[in-house]
Amino acid sequence: MAKAVKTNNVLFVTTEAVPFASTGGMGEVCTALPRALNKTKKADARVILPLYEEVAYRFKEKMTFVCNITVGLSWRNQYCGLFRMEYCGVIYYFVDNEYYFKRADVYGYYDDAERFAFFSKAVLELLPHLDFKPEVLQSNDHLTALVPVYYALEYKNRAGYENIKNVFTIHNISYQGIYPLVIAGDVFGISENDLPLVEYNDRLNLVKGAICAADKVATMSPQYAREIRLPEYADGLDGVLIKNREKIVGILNGIDVDEYDPATSPSLFVNYSADTIEDKAKNKLELQRMLSLPENADIPVVCMIAHMVPHKGYDLLRKSINKVGTDGNILDTNIQLIIIGQGDHDVEGYFMHIQNMYDRRVRALITYNRDLAKKALAAADMCLIPSRAEPCGLTQMIACRMGAVPIVRATGGLIDSIKDCEKDGGNGFVFEEYDSDVMDKTITRAVSMYYYHKPEWRELVKRAMACDFSWNKSAQKYNDLYRSLIG
């Protein structure tokens, strides 16, 4: 008789999950990874997140009320409701408190620190009221960094809470939850005796506390797990990360290959596959028409889809475009450039200005829109991702799936997923140095292959589309990680 496989009971604690609330990659990961884990039959992975106003409006009728309790945070005692809903094979729990979460946006409020401290504390208080017992709490980034901290300080010795393991996931080390020490007691309810866990450089640093308190620290790629121990990538936490290096594990993200299947995606103008690659050009013509660009199926379209902050490589692109009248200006290489993103107002303003200057070549779309991003990648021939640092990146994987050949800098998850086409089995173009001249030469190399080596280009596109970036391998590695903790 076959031995029964032990199931890992995992609760993902997150401020984002698709389709409920998402501002970027974390929301996609906290949806796709639990789903993939459950498909392995080796895990019961569930998700808990705040019941935001928009979520309540769209989904509350489909939810079941579980209970309500009072949550203490410092001197406050706040109402906390719990709702439950199943979606696409995953059970989701929603933490209700209208004072904190009935707001138009997910983030951006003066009391975000208090809002998500409440959420973190509420998750731990609600554990006895769930219809399963988590063996692992997997918290995500600085806004839930207090989960392992509170567990270590207040809960690990409580009856019913014993032996719960904490995995803290770093999606981006640049966001650390840094606050003045003076608010530790009033906002977070952390006493002076417990302050050393979260104190760093005379400030509160919640990510530092989570790294020290957690049993394991997960990053979104093996390369990023190595890079964040270096001063140039760690944003000041290299010493803490080196001291806790035995905890750190890097597991490359995956993508939802069904959602990003160009053969079936309802977002595309025309569906296509590697066997009908000629239909991809029809998407280009339709997008050019939609964006009032000159309609030309032969001109290469390069897209860049990223949060508009300098470290995503917008500063390199800016330097390149500013080489007016020189061979280095990539807009003189006979391409169309489509930029999608929002963030830093200076970056947004610059590329809107460039769009006005190069009306027949550039479109800058200041938005985060998943549907539009899919349309752009289906239309594009190349996808530019010149990041200074990249914890994992999903865009290059989605770009491969859509047949938009990635042009990436060799960092983080980019180098873990993209191999230069001059090497056997290569699926894109890779440059090493964070330098606009080096980037420009790589773009020129890609454009040259597109124009002058059509058979090689077609084979490259097909290789990119054939890459397996599903969550299957990642889910198995996470199951192994959980099993190493649980025993």
Coordinates of N, CA, C and O in Angstrom, one line a residue, residues 14 30 34 43 57 117 121 134 205 207 220 281 295 305 318 321 351 353 363 379:
T14 N -0.8 38.3 2.7 CA -0.4 39.3 1.6 C -1.4 40.5 1.6 O -2.5 40.4 2.1
C30 N 1.2 35.9 -5.4 CA 0.3 35.4 -4.3 C -1.0 34.8 -4.7 O -1.8 34.4 -3.9
P34 N 0.0 29.8 -4.7 CA -0.9 28.9 -4.0 C -1.7 28.0 -4.9 O -2.0 26.8 -4.6
A43 N 0.1 20.2 -1.0 CA -0.1 21.3 -0.1 C -1.6 21.7 -0.1 O -2.3 21.5 -1.0
Y57 N -17.1 45.5 -2.7 CA -18.1 45.8 -3.7 C -18.2 44.8 -4.7 O -19.4 44.4 -5.1
A117 N -0.1 47.1 10.2 CA 0.2 46.5 11.5 C -1.0 45.8 12.1 O -1.0 44.7 12.6
K121 N -1.4 41.8 12.9 CA -1.8 41.3 14.2 C -3.1 40.5 14.1 O -3.3 39.4 14.7
P134 N -2.7 26.3 9.9 CA -1.5 26.5 9.1 C -0.2 26.0 9.9 O -0.1 26.2 11.1
N205 N 13.0 49.1 11.4 CA 13.2 48.5 10.1 C 12.4 47.2 10.2 O 12.9 46.2 10.7
V207 N 11.5 45.0 7.8 CA 12.1 43.9 7.1 C 13.3 43.3 7.8 O 13.4 42.1 7.8
M220 N 12.8 35.8 -4.9 CA 12.0 35.4 -6.1 C 12.9 34.8 -7.2 O 12.5 34.5 -8.3
A281 N 1.7 39.4 -36.2 CA 1.9 40.7 -36.9 C 0.5 41.4 -37.0 O 0.5 42.7 -37.0
E295 N 0.9 52.5 -39.4 CA 0.6 51.1 -39.5 C 1.6 50.5 -40.4 O 1.6 50.7 -41.6
I305 N 7.6 47.6 -20.3 CA 6.4 47.6 -19.4 C 7.0 47.5 -18.0 O 7.5 46.4 -17.6
R318 N 16.6 57.0 -21.0 CA 16.6 58.4 -21.1 C 17.9 58.9 -21.7 O 18.0 59.8 -22.6
I321 N 18.0 58.1 -25.5 CA 17.2 59.0 -26.3 C 17.8 60.4 -26.4 O 17.7 61.1 -27.4
F351 N 8.9 61.0 -20.5 CA 8.5 60.2 -21.6 C 7.2 60.7 -22.3 O 7.0 60.5 -23.5
H353 N 6.9 63.9 -22.8 CA 7.6 64.9 -23.6 C 8.2 64.2 -24.8 O 8.1 64.7 -26.0
R363 N 5.1 55.9 -28.0 CA 3.9 56.1 -27.3 C 4.2 55.8 -25.8 O 4.7 54.7 -25.5
A379 N 1.7 42.4 -29.6 CA 2.1 43.2 -30.8 C 3.6 43.4 -30.9 O 4.1 43.5 -32.1

